[in-house]
XYZ file of C-alpha atoms in Angstrom:
785
model
C 89.366 104.664 125.477
C 87.838 103.171 128.428
C 85.342 104.689 130.730
C 82.835 103.725 133.549
C 79.192 104.147 132.344
C 78.259 105.240 135.933
C 81.043 108.130 135.429
C 79.337 108.987 132.134
C 75.986 109.264 133.434
C 76.961 111.875 136.028
C 77.439 114.019 132.885
C 74.481 112.964 130.762
C 71.973 110.379 131.623
C 69.986 109.396 128.554
C 66.965 107.162 128.890
C 68.781 104.205 127.101
C 70.158 100.704 128.326
C 73.836 100.008 128.458
C 73.492 97.913 125.030
C 71.260 100.747 123.319
C 73.673 103.397 124.084
C 76.599 101.376 122.859
C 74.796 100.774 119.689
C 73.928 104.636 119.520
C 77.747 105.450 119.832
C 78.646 102.830 117.235
C 76.144 104.058 114.748
C 77.428 107.535 115.114
C 80.978 106.550 114.439
C 82.161 105.937 118.078
C 82.746 102.203 117.722
C 81.971 100.407 121.164
C 84.745 97.749 120.836
C 83.683 96.095 124.079
C 81.070 96.577 126.965
C 81.894 94.729 130.096
C 80.341 94.494 133.443
C 82.512 95.577 136.146
C 81.778 92.613 138.426
C 80.330 89.196 137.859
C 76.638 88.491 138.837
C 76.287 87.950 142.648
C 73.560 88.875 144.940
C 72.788 89.353 148.739
C 76.386 90.326 149.939
C 76.548 93.092 152.418
C 79.282 94.930 154.097
C 79.667 93.527 157.528
C 82.007 94.004 160.689
C 83.384 91.262 162.702
C 82.548 91.748 166.311
C 83.953 88.643 167.985
C 86.248 86.044 166.875
C 86.665 82.703 169.003
C 88.475 79.498 168.160
C 86.190 76.846 166.939
C 85.990 74.065 169.710
C 86.182 71.273 167.192
C 88.715 72.696 164.555
C 92.182 74.163 164.931
C 92.106 76.264 161.779
C 88.518 77.615 161.942
C 86.937 80.407 163.883
C 83.499 81.236 165.115
C 82.793 84.791 164.645
C 79.883 87.040 165.391
C 79.143 89.501 162.699
C 77.300 92.746 162.294
C 75.336 92.871 159.229
C 73.137 95.837 160.198
C 70.597 93.859 161.817
C 69.464 93.977 165.480
C 71.269 90.744 166.252
C 74.841 89.674 164.988
C 75.231 86.424 162.722
C 77.182 83.362 163.923
C 79.452 82.559 160.968
C 82.279 79.977 161.005
C 85.248 81.122 158.989
C 88.644 79.822 158.215
C 90.535 82.752 156.914
C 93.755 83.680 158.467
C 93.240 87.484 158.434
C 89.771 87.493 160.179
C 90.139 89.602 163.290
C 87.886 91.756 165.744
C 86.768 95.063 164.058
C 87.629 94.350 160.177
C 85.038 95.083 157.705
C 84.434 92.315 155.067
C 81.882 91.190 152.500
C 79.450 88.961 153.992
C 77.364 86.486 151.827
C 74.010 86.069 153.489
C 71.992 82.922 153.385
C 70.359 82.634 149.968
C 73.050 84.514 148.367
C 74.092 83.492 144.893
C 77.881 83.855 144.216
C 79.730 83.521 140.860
C 79.511 80.045 139.666
C 75.858 79.706 140.977
C 77.271 78.847 144.303
C 74.271 79.160 146.801
C 74.825 80.073 150.346
C 72.814 78.008 152.661
C 72.623 77.681 156.536
C 75.054 74.857 157.420
C 76.498 73.094 160.554
C 80.430 73.159 160.450
C 81.819 70.765 162.956
C 78.689 70.953 165.135
C 78.555 74.679 164.976
C 75.485 76.498 162.955
C 76.953 78.813 160.569
C 74.538 81.644 158.960
C 76.383 82.948 156.056
C 79.920 83.335 154.504
C 82.731 85.947 154.957
C 84.152 86.434 151.413
C 87.394 87.030 149.669
C 87.480 89.131 146.369
C 88.473 85.899 144.499
C 85.163 84.149 145.958
C 83.315 87.091 144.254
C 85.075 87.054 141.259
C 86.907 90.184 141.467
C 90.371 88.761 141.637
C 92.195 85.665 140.410
C 94.039 85.305 143.712
C 93.443 86.043 147.270
C 95.427 85.542 150.674
C 92.255 85.835 152.790
C 89.268 87.936 153.603
C 88.797 90.982 151.449
C 89.372 93.893 154.063
C 87.062 96.944 153.246
C 87.997 100.434 154.342
C 87.119 101.361 157.745
C 84.356 103.909 157.007
C 82.492 101.205 154.807
C 78.874 101.461 155.718
C 77.658 98.165 157.666
C 74.554 96.633 156.104
C 74.824 98.185 152.754
C 74.876 95.859 149.694
C 78.453 95.566 148.191
C 77.316 96.149 144.879
C 75.831 99.376 145.786
C 78.667 100.457 148.101
C 81.302 99.999 145.266
C 79.241 100.491 142.399
C 79.545 97.009 140.988
C 76.439 97.316 138.829
C 78.595 99.784 136.512
C 79.803 98.623 133.132
C 83.003 99.686 131.319
C 82.786 100.879 127.706
C 85.772 100.499 125.277
C 85.811 102.932 122.392
C 87.926 102.243 119.230
C 88.380 105.841 118.329
C 89.093 106.694 114.860
C 92.045 109.271 114.504
C 89.634 112.072 113.381
C 87.677 111.993 116.720
C 90.363 113.317 119.218
C 87.427 115.351 120.915
C 86.173 112.031 122.450
C 89.439 111.132 123.990
C 88.038 112.751 127.344
C 84.625 112.281 129.176
C 83.604 115.773 128.397
C 83.709 114.975 124.783
C 82.026 111.682 125.009
C 79.217 113.179 127.210
C 78.761 115.940 124.656
C 78.391 113.459 121.922
C 75.845 111.396 123.891
C 73.935 114.532 124.591
C 73.944 115.382 120.935
C 72.776 112.099 119.727
C 70.158 111.656 122.266
C 68.937 115.093 122.886
C 69.465 114.584 126.785
C 70.689 117.305 129.104
C 74.407 117.752 129.343
C 75.671 118.815 132.678
C 78.563 121.093 132.367
C 81.624 120.665 134.314
C 81.807 123.462 137.076
C 85.491 125.013 136.714
C 86.251 128.078 138.583
C 89.322 130.168 138.568
C 91.234 129.233 141.873
C 92.025 132.164 144.232
C 95.700 133.041 143.813
C 97.524 133.591 147.067
C 100.854 134.676 145.446
C 101.943 136.409 142.227
C 105.022 133.983 142.193
C 105.559 132.685 138.812
C 108.230 130.193 137.280
C 109.795 131.978 134.203
C 108.783 130.090 131.025
C 110.330 130.379 127.577
C 109.060 128.757 124.280
C 111.717 128.587 121.706
C 109.677 126.669 119.110
C 106.396 128.437 119.311
C 105.143 126.740 116.061
C 105.325 123.524 117.592
C 103.859 124.867 121.032
C 101.433 127.723 120.313
C 100.266 127.780 123.842
C 101.868 126.732 127.189
C 100.472 127.517 130.643
C 101.999 126.738 133.969
C 101.322 127.281 137.609
C 103.280 126.780 140.804
C 101.282 125.200 143.866
C 103.341 125.508 146.901
C 102.787 123.493 150.197
C 101.111 120.536 148.836
C 100.755 117.153 150.653
C 101.452 114.475 147.992
C 101.312 111.748 150.432
C 97.625 112.172 151.005
C 95.427 109.267 149.861
C 93.735 109.641 146.647
C 89.889 109.723 147.175
C 88.098 106.409 146.522
C 85.896 107.807 143.860
C 88.826 109.105 141.891
C 90.797 105.971 142.221
C 87.719 103.815 141.188
C 87.207 105.992 138.003
C 90.955 105.751 137.312
C 91.255 102.093 137.517
C 87.895 101.503 135.332
C 89.517 103.667 132.669
C 92.578 101.437 132.756
C 95.060 103.496 134.809
C 96.539 102.506 138.213
C 96.806 105.103 141.123
C 100.432 106.416 141.692
C 100.180 109.178 144.130
C 97.625 111.977 144.912
C 99.199 114.516 142.543
C 99.632 112.170 139.496
C 96.381 110.561 139.988
C 94.812 114.090 139.747
C 96.702 115.014 136.468
C 95.604 111.554 135.151
C 92.005 112.173 136.067
C 91.902 115.505 134.474
C 93.286 113.915 131.400
C 90.505 111.274 131.383
C 87.764 114.026 132.288
C 88.864 116.638 129.735
C 90.831 114.938 127.171
C 93.938 117.246 127.988
C 97.117 115.631 129.170
C 98.854 117.640 132.062
C 102.174 116.983 133.806
C 103.432 117.722 137.173
C 106.952 118.542 138.069
C 108.633 118.523 141.441
C 109.788 122.159 141.936
C 112.606 121.144 144.300
C 114.004 119.277 141.142
C 113.889 122.152 138.664
C 116.742 124.711 137.967
C 115.936 128.087 136.470
C 113.552 128.577 133.471
C 111.110 126.073 132.038
C 111.884 125.995 128.237
C 110.244 124.230 125.383
C 112.505 123.656 122.662
C 113.964 121.001 120.108
C 116.373 118.651 121.669
C 120.057 118.680 120.986
C 121.429 115.841 119.030
C 122.833 113.409 121.348
C 121.083 114.585 124.603
C 119.805 111.737 126.744
C 116.802 111.254 129.237
C 115.532 108.688 131.734
C 111.821 108.444 131.394
C 109.250 107.905 134.098
C 109.263 103.989 133.172
C 113.095 104.112 133.565
C 113.798 103.723 129.894
C 116.926 105.641 128.668
C 116.496 107.512 125.306
C 118.740 109.479 123.092
C 117.210 112.416 121.604
C 117.610 114.558 118.401
C 116.631 117.750 116.700
C 113.066 116.204 115.744
C 112.076 115.629 119.472
C 110.149 118.577 121.264
C 111.153 118.572 124.883
C 110.554 120.302 128.190
C 113.933 121.392 129.960
C 115.269 123.686 132.543
C 118.568 125.423 132.594
C 120.444 122.265 133.627
C 118.973 119.398 131.789
C 116.042 117.925 129.743
C 112.861 117.277 131.820
C 110.360 115.604 129.654
C 109.721 114.549 126.200
C 107.076 116.994 125.284
C 103.636 115.515 124.776
C 104.889 112.101 125.445
C 106.212 111.253 128.893
C 108.006 113.157 131.612
C 111.398 112.499 133.005
C 112.421 110.285 136.060
C 114.453 112.793 137.540
C 111.750 115.480 137.795
C 108.643 113.546 138.685
C 106.479 114.021 141.668
C 107.055 111.715 144.695
C 105.054 111.379 148.125
C 107.723 113.736 149.488
C 107.106 116.588 147.250
C 105.863 119.822 148.708
C 105.970 122.198 145.702
C 104.846 121.369 142.277
C 104.550 122.953 138.951
C 101.487 122.012 137.013
C 101.916 122.110 133.032
C 99.112 122.338 130.483
C 100.215 122.874 126.650
C 98.820 122.846 123.314
C 101.503 121.073 121.013
C 100.858 121.006 117.305
C 99.750 117.191 116.288
C 102.711 117.357 113.656
C 105.227 118.029 116.303
C 104.219 114.904 118.366
C 103.049 112.570 115.711
C 105.436 109.329 115.143
C 107.893 110.330 117.961
C 106.765 108.166 120.616
C 106.825 105.004 118.159
C 110.311 106.057 117.514
C 111.200 104.694 121.007
C 108.707 102.029 121.091
C 106.205 104.013 123.286
C 102.417 104.483 123.128
C 101.447 106.919 125.994
C 98.090 108.208 126.724
C 99.486 111.839 126.387
C 100.892 111.026 122.820
C 97.734 109.400 121.813
C 95.884 112.504 122.386
C 98.599 115.173 121.423
C 99.207 113.633 117.929
C 95.438 113.735 117.118
C 94.915 117.301 118.426
C 93.516 118.524 121.823
C 91.390 121.448 122.519
C 93.466 124.443 122.471
C 90.617 126.589 123.857
C 90.477 124.471 127.240
C 94.288 124.627 127.914
C 93.685 127.054 130.896
C 90.471 125.336 131.944
C 92.084 122.090 132.373
C 95.007 123.823 134.570
C 92.226 125.385 136.585
C 90.349 122.177 137.028
C 93.697 120.466 138.147
C 94.483 123.213 140.643
C 90.804 123.077 142.198
C 91.324 119.197 142.497
C 94.926 119.546 143.918
C 93.824 122.203 146.584
C 90.885 120.297 147.616
C 92.812 116.988 147.960
C 96.339 117.631 148.794
C 95.895 121.442 150.180
C 98.597 124.122 149.207
C 98.522 127.540 147.853
C 98.084 128.285 144.075
C 100.283 131.049 142.521
C 99.819 133.032 139.230
C 99.746 131.191 135.970
C 102.514 131.533 133.497
C 101.522 131.586 129.983
C 103.256 131.929 126.521
C 100.767 132.115 123.620
C 101.591 132.094 120.008
C 99.397 131.593 116.998
C 96.805 128.914 117.701
C 94.830 127.167 114.900
C 92.435 129.460 113.204
C 88.727 128.380 112.992
C 87.540 129.179 109.536
C 83.712 129.323 108.864
C 82.597 126.684 106.399
C 79.858 127.142 103.798
C 76.956 124.582 104.288
C 74.212 124.452 101.398
C 70.889 122.876 102.234
C 70.703 121.737 98.323
C 74.076 120.064 98.797
C 73.018 118.218 101.851
C 70.104 116.838 100.087
C 71.926 115.967 97.268
C 74.699 113.946 99.097
C 72.325 112.326 101.685
C 69.430 111.668 99.364
C 66.896 113.204 102.226
C 65.349 116.407 102.238
C 66.287 118.279 105.580
C 64.442 121.549 105.830
C 66.359 124.733 107.311
C 65.078 124.094 110.822
C 66.061 120.456 110.943
C 69.679 121.434 109.822
C 69.738 124.427 112.676
C 68.535 121.860 115.191
C 71.127 119.405 114.437
C 73.922 122.208 114.349
C 72.704 123.397 117.877
C 72.839 120.011 119.153
C 76.346 119.790 118.043
C 77.028 123.078 119.758
C 78.382 124.547 116.521
C 78.405 128.268 116.021
C 76.630 129.169 112.783
C 74.838 131.949 110.945
C 71.921 131.054 108.605
C 71.127 133.042 105.371
C 68.281 131.502 103.604
C 69.276 128.018 102.637
C 72.818 128.519 103.157
C 74.518 128.327 106.495
C 78.127 129.588 107.846
C 79.334 127.101 110.477
C 82.486 127.824 112.546
C 83.923 124.548 113.878
C 84.593 124.460 117.574
C 88.135 124.496 118.817
C 87.879 120.692 119.766
C 86.862 119.585 116.151
C 90.051 119.361 114.232
C 88.415 116.952 111.747
C 86.010 119.618 110.250
C 87.253 121.529 107.399
C 85.136 121.151 104.386
C 81.459 120.943 103.606
C 81.373 117.161 103.296
C 82.581 117.242 106.921
C 79.455 119.033 107.934
C 77.157 116.869 106.043
C 78.626 113.728 107.635
C 77.899 115.314 111.028
C 74.270 115.819 110.105
C 73.999 112.349 108.818
C 75.430 110.940 111.992
C 72.967 113.007 114.201
C 69.929 112.238 111.904
C 70.851 108.628 112.159
C 72.087 106.476 109.463
C 69.241 103.928 110.168
C 66.781 106.736 109.581
C 68.090 107.267 106.114
C 65.810 105.236 103.621
C 67.629 102.836 101.181
C 66.166 103.888 97.805
C 66.916 101.985 94.644
C 68.744 103.732 92.034
C 66.865 105.164 89.086
C 68.707 105.415 85.958
C 68.431 104.572 82.336
C 70.139 101.323 81.568
C 71.606 100.714 78.288
C 73.836 97.905 76.854
C 77.297 98.837 76.493
C 79.018 98.152 72.943
C 80.989 94.703 73.216
C 83.948 94.054 70.810
C 84.259 90.498 69.348
C 87.938 91.447 69.250
C 88.148 91.195 73.008
C 87.545 88.368 75.301
C 86.264 89.244 78.710
C 88.603 87.935 81.757
C 85.498 86.221 83.237
C 85.270 84.114 80.141
C 89.120 83.160 80.533
C 88.586 82.449 84.314
C 85.716 80.202 83.476
C 87.978 78.107 80.992
C 90.339 77.475 83.936
C 87.709 76.666 86.367
C 86.343 74.256 84.075
C 89.624 72.512 83.866
C 89.714 71.924 87.427
C 91.806 75.126 88.792
C 90.833 77.229 91.689
C 91.550 80.992 91.671
C 93.386 82.885 94.485
C 94.176 86.426 95.261
C 97.547 87.102 96.833
C 99.325 90.341 97.756
C 101.169 92.227 95.132
C 103.726 92.904 97.849
C 106.232 90.087 98.123
C 109.646 89.390 99.903
C 112.833 90.640 98.001
C 114.377 87.007 98.174
C 111.254 85.629 96.336
C 111.885 87.983 93.622
C 115.488 87.348 93.527
C 115.283 83.517 93.574
C 111.993 82.843 91.481
C 112.310 85.820 89.076
C 115.863 86.445 88.873
C 115.008 90.225 89.622
C 117.910 92.011 91.411
C 116.269 95.310 91.482
C 112.544 95.189 92.209
C 110.301 98.210 92.714
C 110.887 98.704 96.403
C 108.297 100.096 98.875
C 109.084 103.148 100.848
C 106.873 102.296 103.922
C 106.113 98.529 103.639
C 103.639 96.932 106.028
C 106.008 94.184 106.940
C 109.464 93.083 106.173
C 108.230 90.283 103.933
C 106.214 92.576 101.839
C 109.096 94.970 101.104
C 108.968 94.987 97.083
C 106.277 94.646 94.415
C 106.049 91.650 92.447
C 107.161 91.381 88.903
C 105.645 87.979 88.419
C 102.615 86.056 89.975
C 104.678 83.046 90.891
C 105.487 84.105 94.246
C 101.912 84.132 95.412
C 101.145 80.827 93.836
C 104.005 79.021 95.368
C 103.100 80.438 98.729
C 99.562 79.402 98.326
C 100.700 75.752 97.205
C 102.950 75.372 100.420
C 99.914 76.478 102.299
C 97.701 73.730 100.993
C 100.639 71.083 101.187
C 101.056 72.000 104.899
C 97.263 71.181 105.250
C 97.606 67.599 103.614
C 96.104 68.631 100.373
C 97.939 66.402 97.850
C 96.431 67.571 94.512
C 96.353 71.519 93.836
C 95.469 73.495 90.787
C 95.649 77.109 91.293
C 95.499 80.325 89.222
C 95.655 84.170 89.683
C 95.054 87.158 87.447
C 96.684 90.181 88.580
C 99.100 93.142 88.047
C 102.977 92.960 88.125
C 105.335 95.711 88.393
C 108.749 96.386 87.083
C 110.990 99.491 86.339
C 112.360 99.682 82.894
C 114.489 102.594 81.578
C 113.683 104.524 84.792
C 109.788 104.226 84.358
C 107.530 102.289 86.582
C 105.567 99.748 84.287
C 102.472 97.945 85.270
C 101.187 94.954 83.294
C 98.321 92.379 83.742
C 99.013 88.603 83.862
C 97.509 85.144 84.283
C 99.448 82.570 86.158
C 98.682 78.948 87.157
C 100.459 76.109 88.729
C 99.445 72.320 88.765
C 100.677 69.825 91.435
C 100.072 66.226 92.338
C 97.847 63.685 90.497
C 96.731 64.477 87.017
C 93.211 63.435 88.066
C 91.494 62.901 91.265
C 91.861 59.514 92.609
C 89.570 57.163 90.911
C 89.066 53.620 89.566
C 88.557 54.394 85.882
C 92.117 55.679 84.929
C 95.503 54.925 86.165
C 97.117 57.345 88.544
C 99.873 59.501 87.101
C 101.437 62.874 88.089
C 100.768 65.925 86.303
C 103.510 66.796 83.809
C 104.598 69.412 81.410
C 102.293 68.395 78.475
C 99.186 68.345 80.779
C 99.669 72.097 81.538
C 100.848 72.931 78.095
C 97.205 71.471 76.912
C 95.572 73.934 79.585
C 97.448 76.816 78.007
C 96.663 75.992 74.550
C 93.085 75.692 75.383
C 93.128 79.297 77.028
C 94.479 80.518 73.481
C 92.214 78.490 71.385
C 91.756 78.835 68.386
C 94.966 80.715 68.197
C 97.964 78.610 67.461
C 100.936 78.830 69.968
C 104.464 77.945 69.556
C 106.717 76.680 72.419
C 110.591 77.042 72.373
C 112.954 75.828 74.934
C 114.424 78.543 76.975
C 115.876 78.933 80.592
C 113.988 80.688 83.421
C 115.372 81.176 86.885
C 112.551 79.444 88.696
C 112.333 76.536 86.127
C 113.959 73.116 85.597
C 116.553 73.957 82.878
C 115.558 71.141 80.476
C 111.887 71.270 81.074
C 110.978 74.922 80.482
C 109.797 76.921 77.390
C 109.007 80.481 76.322
C 105.476 80.811 75.032
C 104.764 82.498 71.672
C 101.645 83.582 70.044
C 102.848 84.387 66.436
C 106.073 86.111 66.749
C 105.202 87.849 70.215
C 106.499 86.435 73.357
C 103.551 86.201 75.663
C 104.588 83.888 78.572
C 106.476 80.816 80.287
C 105.876 77.320 81.185
C 107.750 74.629 82.909
C 108.411 72.471 86.024
C 109.718 74.145 89.164
C 113.555 73.931 89.377
C 114.681 70.856 91.735
C 116.389 73.400 93.910
C 113.383 75.362 94.535
C 111.310 72.196 95.129
C 113.710 70.946 97.690
C 113.689 74.625 99.266
C 110.031 74.959 99.499
C 109.634 71.321 100.744
C 107.609 69.917 97.857
C 107.638 65.926 97.511
C 107.325 66.339 93.591
C 107.544 69.120 91.158
C 104.786 71.660 90.207
C 104.302 72.810 86.615
C 103.720 76.452 86.348
C 102.860 78.965 83.381
C 102.289 82.635 83.176
C 101.102 84.539 80.202
C 100.435 88.175 79.425
C 96.634 88.918 79.954
C 96.581 91.274 77.030
C 97.284 88.614 74.724
C 94.781 86.213 75.931
C 91.918 88.858 75.943
C 92.717 89.499 72.127
C 90.299 87.368 69.938
C 89.831 86.672 66.285
C 86.453 87.258 64.707
C 85.367 84.009 63.093
C 85.341 83.693 59.232
C 83.219 81.395 57.444
C 84.924 78.591 55.316
C 83.219 76.109 53.094
C 82.779 72.457 54.452
C 84.659 69.887 52.096
C 82.173 67.493 50.552
C 84.984 65.237 49.493
C 87.045 62.896 51.922
C 90.490 64.040 52.931
C 93.550 62.042 51.984
C 96.202 60.912 54.722
C 99.946 60.399 54.086
C 102.371 59.452 56.777
C 105.845 60.784 56.869
C 108.541 59.235 59.029
C 111.898 61.065 59.155
C 114.922 60.339 61.216
C 116.597 63.455 62.560
C 119.358 64.301 65.248
C 118.235 63.984 68.857
C 118.753 67.891 69.181
C 116.175 68.835 66.523
C 112.886 70.110 67.763
C 109.756 69.056 66.169
C 108.506 72.774 66.174
C 111.339 73.428 63.612
C 110.253 71.038 61.141
C 106.446 71.886 61.554
C 107.319 75.795 61.254
C 109.494 74.767 57.951
C 106.393 72.690 56.596
C 103.871 75.322 57.322
C 105.938 78.159 55.689
C 106.042 76.590 52.343
C 102.250 76.434 52.110
C 102.360 73.232 50.085
C 99.071 72.796 47.969
C 96.023 70.917 49.453
C 97.853 70.388 52.546
C 95.079 71.040 55.392
C 96.854 69.538 58.468
C 100.381 68.351 59.719
C 100.534 66.718 63.171
C 103.126 64.813 64.731
C 101.835 61.293 66.015
C 104.842 59.393 67.068
C 108.380 59.585 68.328
C 110.559 56.493 68.290
C 113.913 55.763 69.644
C 115.442 52.143 69.838
C 115.993 49.311 67.366
C 116.714 50.465 63.964
C 117.456 54.044 64.884
C 121.020 55.072 65.231
C 122.203 56.262 68.793
C 121.786 60.095 68.946
C 118.886 59.906 66.321
C 115.140 59.708 66.792
C 112.282 59.097 64.456
C 109.473 61.357 64.010
C 106.201 60.261 62.277
C 103.907 63.023 60.894
C 100.339 62.593 59.839
C 99.583 64.872 56.725
C 96.032 65.537 55.835
C 95.384 66.722 52.063
C 91.908 67.853 50.957
C 90.248 69.916 48.224
C 86.659 71.339 48.835
C 85.822 70.663 45.022
C 87.034 67.330 44.034
C 88.637 64.207 45.264
C 92.365 64.638 44.899
C 94.564 62.091 42.776
C 98.028 60.688 43.182
C 99.286 63.150 40.513
C 98.035 66.016 42.660
C 99.269 64.785 46.033
C 102.689 63.540 45.282
C 104.151 67.101 44.508
C 102.934 68.510 47.837
C 104.530 65.343 49.631
C 107.618 66.150 47.854
C 107.823 69.504 48.777
C 107.338 68.453 52.729
C 109.951 65.951 52.298
C 112.407 68.240 50.622
C 111.855 71.114 53.277
C 112.598 68.581 56.068
C 115.541 67.229 54.342
C 116.957 70.824 54.425
C 116.939 70.627 58.131
C 118.948 67.460 58.241
C 115.953 64.840 58.132
C 116.168 61.658 56.337
C 113.239 59.482 55.379
C 112.923 56.478 57.369
C 112.499 53.524 55.057
């Protein structure tokens, strides 16, 4: 909401600067989004009248003017504007004046004629971006008066960013009431008097949906002159509030809306037919709005109609066919209270955002409906003339104002400050709340304009706002602090994050909402968990994997010329299993680009599957992992694997699929992994084992196997037989080439044997080696000689 500071100070005038007033409003919950000067800085510019215009003797396009600036003798000023003429009143910058841009006006000789000032356009004064000549002022502008004073250019414009709960401040009366409560300044009430009724004539009104419109008032005003000019003071306040002048009648209804926060509407009586009815629209009915937009209505839209057609969308915008024009002679003024639920969301369905819908969908003061109508009638009679008829009113059940219990002990507990009963009563009086006190308890009845007050906490917040958040001391918490039990069987997430950071990864946080196409392409999920009300079309479903956010972050970095990227994220994933929603915590990461930063000490190479596999093993250490080749929708079919911890599948690892690599504009493949966080956080308690005093014995076993045989199969088989004295079996070489048949490969294993009590002999070693060889032969392996 925008409003003029000068207008506000006609209601309440606290001893505060503009900036201090803005800070007070912001700290009270009415955020001042902008505070702007009406006009740029300039001085010594007065209203002047041109007395004489003579062609310059030495220039075809210049005139020598005699200008009255309110002094004993006129000034001679050379002017080149095409619209300068005798009798016009224009701004005149006197000698010494400083205009926007630090342009100083000096006495100057223009083609041998002395000029003692400058006649100005609005562009030269910084009040317009374009100009066709001098700024012609009204004929009644007082000569000699400074332009800033005459046009109130020292005014400032406040822009409030109102929260939905403070609809009471959508009019000047509400803002002034708030300022008076915050500062303790005197509030000048608006003098609204019931207007004399010259006729009992009424336009029949019917409300068929009383629940949606509990109060509707209307009044005929006959014989108005809609062509009369809107007063300058009213136009100025409208324009500084962001509204343009249309005609006197419409300007009056807009002015009352800004003044009291109550939207009004005026109908041209000559365009009405029969009874005014408030009802739900019939499906398929159409209406051309005042902005000439054609809309098709349905049963959810509340409308104002007569016996022939729909006249307006209730609480949103009037219709083009019943609007007031300059030729209008009789008007019907409408002032109503519509339930917020009956208006909320309807304007947005048609791409509209009007001042009326902004106020009605938040709630207006139902106790001021008749007052607003009387105020509009008062201004209409003063400006446009005419005769007021009796008010037509239909009243249903307006919202009840239920008293709220407020306890002093609860105030102290919530705010942490001790307010006595007198302080609480004083604050409630400043807020103009009706209340009854009984000891330390109060019964507070919210006013009709405060829809946001319903529970005790709301009243406590009001006390805190007026008392001042800055005045509430910041107290350190006082509580006994004890160490919480910590299980050695669990690893904290922070420790896991530290491991990845130490391995050169950087953490990201991405949205849990992703595009449905991402779920389908990267996760193979055709039925993701869909959102009923997504914030954007590319955030329509819940993620079932963290890969989408990581790939998105990788692309963001690649687009900014980052050639080496390592990212990880810990977060929740969502799925629907057997009709039930399931949420799981996962850890995911990816690596792209060079294995190491560019340097001289190591050869450059790209990160590969085995680099990231080492990172995953470091995360789970000392627990052993097993990697089994498997297909994943997002990964390269020959370079992906499922991760097992024991017999449990805990995640995936692999290179991004070449098609996805091309789709996401990656010059090379990234390697991605994702594991269940629950498996990562499980830890094993370390167990003491005796350190061997005797040297281990090493035996190397080289076997030839089919190309399709996996190393893990042989390692698992050797581990399962638990051969005596075998401490470790590790693959240390893979060979293909001369001496090995095509379709075969040679695998070399290092076997370490050790006993903690003695040195092993060949007779003790050979049975174990024989067992290992035998179990590999069962899987088709042959000793390589």
